[in-house]
């Protein structure tokens, strides 16, 4: 065991994750009932052409034991991309499933993400090794990494390394990109008749790997519960001190699922959803004016405090800012040497003279600090580092400007003191909630069953998640089924379609129907910390998003 | 009840806080056993002269029922200063204690802090009102405020308002300053024979209201548990991604108790204790060099990641910086008009030419952003706004400078990518842990017993807190007993002596004995979220600090 672990970890180590009935009853050597051939969500012809061996595979579900003898399996597993609560339980479920099928089966963990597979860095898992990590947060069991596994040379190295070890199945735990690459690897291995299967598992706290077959990706439940605990505490503080506006930026660049879920859980004064901003083509000016109006409305009612939730990726969803950033990237990349020699003032002037009128307008409206950030803080390719831009401070600054003008006109009499927060690392490695502990363990266990059933190019799927775990349905979805073509760096790439917040679906509509009230009355909710041992209605609830999408 | 509260709040509302045996058994109409006359911790003659009516009072403990009929009481209560978890339970305990003594007794809550008493803004508490707030976080039941209650005019207004309402006892829930003022009020009311008692309750998450008789102030346990949950999550992330150094600033300006407790709970790579910095007269240069050495040591072992805990008040404990700030305050206050007209460069020059050599040296070593913050960001009195200075970013910047130099010399080969965090508002209004829920309720209940026993100028005291609640000893400590004289704004003021981290006591010594190992091996602990319903060793543990101080 880990040396002197915390009392909660000790108590939590004994937790036995719940499994779908078929897995609990018959173990992992199961009969796969297959449906008809499938199609990709879009661009069927192109996707089919790219994936001749993995396209059109049937959806698979497990509902009974297999009559055949279990195959003998040596599997390898990797963690890919950003941390999400529950990764350790996916590996524990996979390990237990393999051992249940045949005690001789083995599981190797490739270290540091996808590069572990190409660099052949691995550990062989044992009972005591796995036991140390059951129901814990983090990816530290084997580490993670962001290396992209997409080139044929890499695939050939993978084959060589797996052959040398005798590994005949690979499980890739990752987000949409990692699972896209998992499918490319599966396709290549089938083409080469390498005799190595590939199974994916859906991970991301952002919640954007989601569709008809993947109801939610693991970690989203736990991470949003941790963020909501903190948001609730800050709201209670705002409502007690009654003197600050707290602007809280929430992790999640490509979609606002986290912000929406946290808003539904905590009922803040105000919350911004990036997808709505893009859909309505809102300008930065409109966004901050709307916030300023909310501040004024409350101030007129004697309330100079509140909480605003801001999605990390917001500014990339503001059309004018997105254009500005695209123009800056092109401009500065093309002129970097010359540009870097200029003084700050000359830089401003140079940029002002070269970008479009719309972008110039957007640029001129920004606070000096952000302007400099846009010009100075660039990555090795000369690109603006969007993730470094402190959107929450940008909003505070611009809202403040508007309120000062209104105050000068006598239209606003309040005070606008702000605190800003960014919630990201606080939740990515939290110990999984009961839901994520069960879901992740089931995903890993199901992956072992998919391997046992000889599948490749599938993502482990556990569905009907709003029901109790015993009623969950375990199976596999062909990765090609979730794909479409998207433009990346100037060429069409097959990718798993990202799930954005849909403005015509229940989660957003529910939020939209309540938010006007939240500005006026204090409807703050205080979810409190994740509980593991209490009454089921406290400990086993999953996300509001999932409830609204499926009940 | 609050409209649609969270499932955890619903479940938590039913929690029945534990009480010391004597209170649980005999209620609140108790016989006070008194000790001999007491002395203040220092400056006895001066303190006695200032508090003729409240000096030398005996320590009081309750160990049995009173033979006399319970007096009829109309009490008023205020929350003073920053939020701390458990304030609502102090009020609930006080309310229940008063009603238990005599159902006719009444409790009024004065709103928005001390000013509620002078402005006569109050609510009358009822069962349903109180029930809504049992075991919840925050001070929103009546709000809080920072108005200082210390002038005789204010005291006279308090008398008038209390007389009008028939209030014959006041309970002040606050930190060291608020309790000092509570004693001044008690003294004045006795002098005026106003027939109004005053009782204090020890509150502060900072943990600096602590002494031989007050083992800990309420809220410290819960707040440090919330911070430690988050620190643990960040540590697990650092240990999984293995690519970032996280600098985490922790609330607590005047003492480092929070930082020390969190370090003992989470075992970070590195933690700074302000009191040690002051004791050893460390320069900023020494502090950042020590951190840089730790970064290099780990980097040489292949670990370019870690977690550093930074106390909010650090720079005020660095002698050279404290002097610099004092000099700047005097200089800028005396020349503000002239200074404000200068350009930024001229400001730098003006300051450089006017401050002492030592301060000039300290100033010149700081990053430009911090220099400007020191010069520009001043409060209405022209003082530097120390709390606004982003100490964690200052350290990251200065450590980075040193590492760049070492890298140029080939002495350091690693990468130093950082993330910074500030934990404060995340914990002040968390729902109280079982310990704080019990302790706060007991403090309030004991306050009612002190009123019933006719005491004034006392602080509610519940001791032997490392034992189970039934073994806790309830009583009262004369506020004068904890006082000494301190220089404030040029004159001697009687104040309750602040408890700083003592370098020769067990909590610090334990930390000091382990920290060298924490730099080399990853000893990270992951405490996880506060649990309310699980096994006692998970749910009822109090702070490591308290354990080390009393066991």
Coordinates of N, CA and C in Angstrom, one line a residue, chain A residues 319-443:
Chain A
X319 N -17.1 35.6 -32.2 CA -16.6 35.6 -33.6 C -15.6 36.7 -33.8
X320 N -15.8 37.9 -33.4 CA -14.9 39.0 -33.6 C -13.5 38.8 -33.1
X321 N -13.5 38.2 -31.8 CA -12.2 37.9 -31.2 C -11.5 36.7 -31.9
X322 N -12.3 35.7 -32.3 CA -11.7 34.6 -33.0 C -11.0 35.1 -34.3
X323 N -11.7 35.9 -35.0 CA -11.1 36.5 -36.2 C -9.9 37.3 -35.9
X324 N -10.0 38.1 -34.9 CA -8.8 38.9 -34.5 C -7.6 38.0 -34.2
X325 N -7.8 36.9 -33.4 CA -6.7 36.0 -33.1 C -6.2 35.3 -34.4
X326 N -7.1 34.9 -35.2 CA -6.7 34.3 -36.5 C -5.8 35.2 -37.3
X327 N -6.3 36.5 -37.4 CA -5.5 37.5 -38.2 C -4.1 37.7 -37.5
X328 N -4.1 37.8 -36.2 CA -2.9 38.1 -35.5 C -1.9 36.9 -35.7
X329 N -2.4 35.7 -35.6 CA -1.6 34.5 -35.8 C -0.9 34.5 -37.2
X330 N -1.7 34.8 -38.2 CA -1.1 34.9 -39.6 C -0.1 36.0 -39.6
X331 N -0.5 37.2 -39.2 CA 0.3 38.4 -39.3 C 1.6 38.2 -38.5
X332 N 1.6 37.8 -37.3 CA 2.8 37.7 -36.5 C 3.7 36.5 -36.9
X333 N 3.0 35.4 -37.4 CA 3.9 34.3 -37.9 C 4.6 34.8 -39.1
X334 N 4.0 35.5 -39.9 CA 4.6 35.9 -41.2 C 5.7 37.0 -41.0
X335 N 5.5 37.8 -39.9 CA 6.5 38.9 -39.7 C 7.2 38.8 -38.3
X336 N 7.4 37.6 -37.8 CA 7.8 37.5 -36.4 C 9.1 38.2 -36.2
X337 N 10.1 38.0 -37.1 CA 11.4 38.6 -36.8 C 11.4 40.1 -36.8
X338 N 10.7 40.7 -37.8 CA 10.6 42.2 -37.8 C 9.8 42.7 -36.6
X339 N 8.7 42.0 -36.3 CA 7.8 42.3 -35.2 C 8.5 42.3 -33.9
X340 N 9.3 41.3 -33.7 CA 10.0 41.2 -32.3 C 11.0 42.3 -32.1
X341 N 11.4 42.9 -33.1 CA 12.4 44.0 -32.9 C 11.7 45.4 -32.6
X342 N 10.4 45.4 -32.8 CA 9.7 46.7 -32.6 C 9.5 47.0 -31.1
X343 N 9.3 48.3 -30.7 CA 9.0 48.7 -29.4 C 7.5 48.3 -29.2
X344 N 7.0 48.3 -27.9 CA 5.6 48.0 -27.6 C 4.7 48.9 -28.4
X345 N 5.0 50.2 -28.4 CA 4.1 51.2 -29.1 C 4.1 50.9 -30.6
X346 N 5.3 50.6 -31.1 CA 5.3 50.3 -32.6 C 4.6 49.0 -32.9
X347 N 4.7 48.1 -32.0 CA 4.0 46.8 -32.2 C 2.5 47.1 -32.3
X348 N 1.9 47.9 -31.4 CA 0.5 48.2 -31.4 C 0.2 48.8 -32.7
X349 N 1.0 49.8 -33.1 CA 0.8 50.6 -34.4 C 0.8 49.6 -35.6
X350 N 1.9 48.8 -35.6 CA 2.0 47.8 -36.7 C 0.8 47.0 -36.9
X351 N 0.3 46.4 -35.7 CA -0.8 45.5 -35.8 C -2.1 46.3 -36.2
X352 N -2.2 47.5 -35.6 CA -3.4 48.3 -35.9 C -3.5 48.6 -37.4
X353 N -2.3 48.8 -38.1 CA -2.3 49.1 -39.5 C -2.5 47.9 -40.4
X354 N -2.4 46.7 -39.8 CA -2.4 45.6 -40.7 C -3.7 44.7 -40.6
X355 N -4.4 44.8 -39.5 CA -5.6 43.9 -39.4 C -6.8 44.6 -39.9
X356 N -7.9 43.8 -40.1 CA -9.1 44.3 -40.7 C -9.8 45.3 -39.8
X357 N -10.7 46.0 -40.3 CA -11.4 47.1 -39.5 C -12.1 46.5 -38.3
X358 N -12.8 45.3 -38.6 CA -13.6 44.7 -37.5 C -12.6 44.3 -36.4
X359 N -11.5 43.7 -36.8 CA -10.5 43.2 -35.8 C -9.9 44.4 -35.1
X360 N -9.6 45.4 -35.8 CA -9.1 46.6 -35.2 C -10.0 47.2 -34.1
X361 N -11.3 47.1 -34.4 CA -12.3 47.6 -33.5 C -12.3 46.7 -32.2
X362 N -12.3 45.4 -32.5 CA -12.3 44.5 -31.3 C -11.1 44.7 -30.5
X363 N -9.9 44.8 -31.2 CA -8.6 45.0 -30.5 C -8.6 46.3 -29.7
X364 N -9.1 47.4 -30.3 CA -9.0 48.7 -29.6 C -9.9 48.7 -28.3
X365 N -10.9 47.8 -28.3 CA -11.8 47.8 -27.2 C -11.3 47.1 -26.0
X366 N -10.1 46.4 -26.1 CA -9.6 45.6 -25.1 C -8.7 46.4 -24.1
X367 N -8.6 45.9 -22.8 CA -7.7 46.6 -21.9 C -6.2 46.4 -22.3
X368 N -5.4 47.3 -22.0 CA -4.0 47.3 -22.4 C -3.3 45.9 -22.1
X369 N -3.6 45.4 -20.9 CA -2.9 44.2 -20.4 C -3.2 43.1 -21.4
X370 N -4.5 43.0 -21.8 CA -4.9 41.9 -22.7 C -4.3 42.1 -24.1
X371 N -4.2 43.4 -24.5 CA -3.6 43.7 -25.8 C -2.2 43.2 -25.8
X372 N -1.4 43.5 -24.8 CA 0.0 43.1 -24.7 C 0.0 41.6 -24.7
X373 N -0.9 40.9 -24.0 CA -0.9 39.5 -23.9 C -1.1 38.9 -25.3
X374 N -1.9 39.5 -26.1 CA -2.2 39.0 -27.4 C -1.0 39.2 -28.3
X375 N -0.2 40.2 -28.1 CA 0.9 40.5 -29.0 C 2.2 39.8 -28.5
X376 N 2.4 39.7 -27.2 CA 3.7 39.2 -26.7 C 3.7 37.7 -26.4
X377 N 2.6 37.2 -25.8 CA 2.6 35.9 -25.2 C 2.3 34.8 -26.3
X378 N 3.3 34.5 -27.1 CA 3.0 33.6 -28.2 C 3.8 32.3 -28.1
X379 N 3.2 31.2 -28.7 CA 3.9 29.9 -28.6 C 5.0 29.8 -29.7
X380 N 5.8 28.7 -29.6 CA 6.9 28.6 -30.6 C 6.5 28.8 -32.0
X381 N 5.2 28.5 -32.4 CA 4.8 28.7 -33.8 C 4.3 30.1 -34.0
X382 N 4.5 31.0 -33.0 CA 4.0 32.4 -33.2 C 2.6 32.6 -32.9
X383 N 1.9 31.5 -32.5 CA 0.4 31.7 -32.2 C 0.2 32.3 -30.9
X384 N -0.9 33.1 -30.8 CA -1.4 33.6 -29.5 C -1.7 32.5 -28.6
X385 N -1.3 32.6 -27.3 CA -1.6 31.5 -26.4 C -3.0 31.8 -25.7
X386 N -4.0 31.4 -26.4 CA -5.4 31.7 -26.0 C -5.6 31.2 -24.5
X387 N -5.1 30.1 -24.2 CA -5.4 29.5 -22.9 C -4.8 30.4 -21.7
X388 N -3.8 31.2 -22.1 CA -3.1 32.0 -21.1 C -3.9 33.3 -20.8
X389 N -4.8 33.7 -21.7 CA -5.5 34.9 -21.6 C -6.5 34.8 -20.4
X390 N -6.4 35.8 -19.5 CA -7.2 35.7 -18.3 C -8.6 36.3 -18.6
X391 N -9.4 35.5 -19.2 CA -10.8 36.0 -19.6 C -11.6 36.6 -18.5
X392 N -11.5 36.0 -17.3 CA -12.3 36.5 -16.2 C -11.8 37.9 -15.8
X393 N -10.5 38.2 -15.9 CA -10.1 39.6 -15.6 C -10.4 40.5 -16.8
X394 N -10.4 40.0 -18.0 CA -10.8 40.8 -19.1 C -12.3 41.3 -18.9
X395 N -13.2 40.4 -18.5 CA -14.6 40.7 -18.4 C -14.7 41.7 -17.2
X396 N -14.0 41.4 -16.1 CA -14.1 42.4 -14.9 C -13.7 43.8 -15.4
X397 N -12.6 43.9 -16.1 CA -12.1 45.1 -16.5 C -13.2 45.9 -17.4
X398 N -13.7 45.1 -18.4 CA -14.6 45.8 -19.4 C -16.0 46.1 -18.8
X399 N -16.4 45.2 -17.9 CA -17.7 45.5 -17.2 C -17.5 46.8 -16.3
X400 N -16.3 46.9 -15.6 CA -16.0 48.0 -14.8 C -16.1 49.3 -15.6
X401 N -15.5 49.3 -16.8 CA -15.5 50.5 -17.7 C -17.0 50.9 -17.9
X402 N -17.8 50.0 -18.3 CA -19.2 50.4 -18.6 C -19.9 51.0 -17.4
X403 N -19.6 50.3 -16.2 CA -20.3 50.8 -15.0 C -19.8 52.2 -14.6
X404 N -18.5 52.5 -14.9 CA -18.0 53.8 -14.6 C -18.7 54.9 -15.4
X405 N -19.0 54.5 -16.7 CA -19.7 55.5 -17.6 C -21.1 55.7 -17.0
X406 N -21.8 54.6 -16.7 CA -23.2 54.7 -16.2 C -23.2 55.5 -14.9
X407 N -22.1 55.3 -14.1 CA -22.1 56.1 -12.8 C -21.9 57.6 -13.1
X408 N -21.1 57.9 -14.0 CA -20.8 59.3 -14.4 C -22.2 59.9 -14.8
X409 N -23.0 59.1 -15.5 CA -24.3 59.6 -16.0 C -25.3 59.6 -14.9
X410 N -25.0 59.0 -13.7 CA -25.9 58.9 -12.6 C -26.9 57.8 -12.8
X411 N -26.6 56.9 -13.7 CA -27.5 55.8 -14.0 C -27.2 54.6 -13.1
X412 N -26.1 54.6 -12.4 CA -25.7 53.5 -11.6 C -25.0 54.0 -10.4
X413 N -25.4 53.6 -9.2 CA -24.9 54.2 -7.9 C -24.1 53.2 -7.1
X414 N -24.0 51.9 -7.5 CA -23.4 50.9 -6.7 C -21.9 50.9 -6.7
X415 N -21.4 49.8 -6.0 CA -19.9 49.6 -6.0 C -19.7 48.2 -6.7
X416 N -18.6 48.1 -7.4 CA -18.3 46.9 -8.2 C -16.9 46.4 -7.8
X417 N -16.8 45.7 -6.6 CA -15.5 45.1 -6.2 C -15.5 43.7 -6.6
X418 N -14.4 43.2 -7.2 CA -14.4 41.9 -7.8 C -13.3 41.0 -7.2
X419 N -13.6 39.7 -7.2 CA -12.6 38.7 -7.0 C -12.6 37.7 -8.2
X420 N -11.5 37.3 -8.6 CA -11.5 36.3 -9.7 C -10.9 35.0 -9.3
X421 N -11.4 33.9 -9.9 CA -11.0 32.6 -9.6 C -10.9 31.8 -10.9
X422 N -10.0 30.8 -10.9 CA -10.0 29.8 -12.1 C -10.0 28.4 -11.5
X423 N -11.0 27.6 -11.8 CA -11.1 26.3 -11.3 C -10.8 25.3 -12.5
X424 N -9.7 24.5 -12.3 CA -9.3 23.5 -13.3 C -8.6 22.4 -12.6
X425 N -7.4 22.6 -12.2 CA -6.6 21.6 -11.6 C -7.2 21.1 -10.3
X426 N -8.1 21.9 -9.7 CA -8.7 21.6 -8.4 C -9.6 20.3 -8.5
X427 N -10.0 20.0 -9.8 CA -11.0 18.9 -9.9 C -10.5 17.7 -10.8
X428 N -9.5 17.9 -11.6 CA -9.2 16.9 -12.6 C -8.7 15.6 -11.9
X429 N -8.1 15.7 -10.7 CA -7.5 14.5 -10.1 C -8.2 14.1 -8.8
X430 N -9.4 14.6 -8.6 CA -10.2 14.3 -7.4 C -10.5 12.8 -7.4
X431 N -10.6 12.2 -6.2 CA -11.0 10.8 -6.1 C -12.4 10.7 -6.7
X432 N -12.6 9.6 -7.5 CA -13.9 9.5 -8.2 C -15.1 9.4 -7.3
X433 N -16.2 10.1 -7.6 CA -17.5 9.9 -6.9 C -17.9 8.5 -7.1
X434 N -18.9 8.1 -6.3 CA -19.4 6.7 -6.4 C -19.8 6.5 -7.9
X435 N -20.5 7.4 -8.5 CA -20.9 7.2 -9.9 C -19.7 7.0 -10.8
X436 N -18.7 7.8 -10.7 CA -17.5 7.6 -11.6 C -16.7 6.4 -11.2
X437 N -16.7 6.1 -9.9 CA -16.0 4.8 -9.5 C -16.6 3.6 -10.2
X438 N -18.0 3.6 -10.1 CA -18.7 2.5 -10.7 C -18.6 2.5 -12.2
X439 N -18.8 3.7 -12.8 CA -18.9 3.8 -14.3 C -17.5 3.4 -14.9
X440 N -16.4 4.0 -14.3 CA -15.1 3.7 -14.8 C -14.7 2.2 -14.7
X441 N -15.0 1.7 -13.5 CA -14.7 0.2 -13.3 C -15.5 -0.6 -14.3
X442 N -16.8 -0.2 -14.6 CA -17.6 -0.9 -15.6 C -17.0 -0.8 -17.0
X443 N -16.6 0.4 -17.3 CA -16.0 0.6 -18.7 C -14.8 -0.2 -18.9

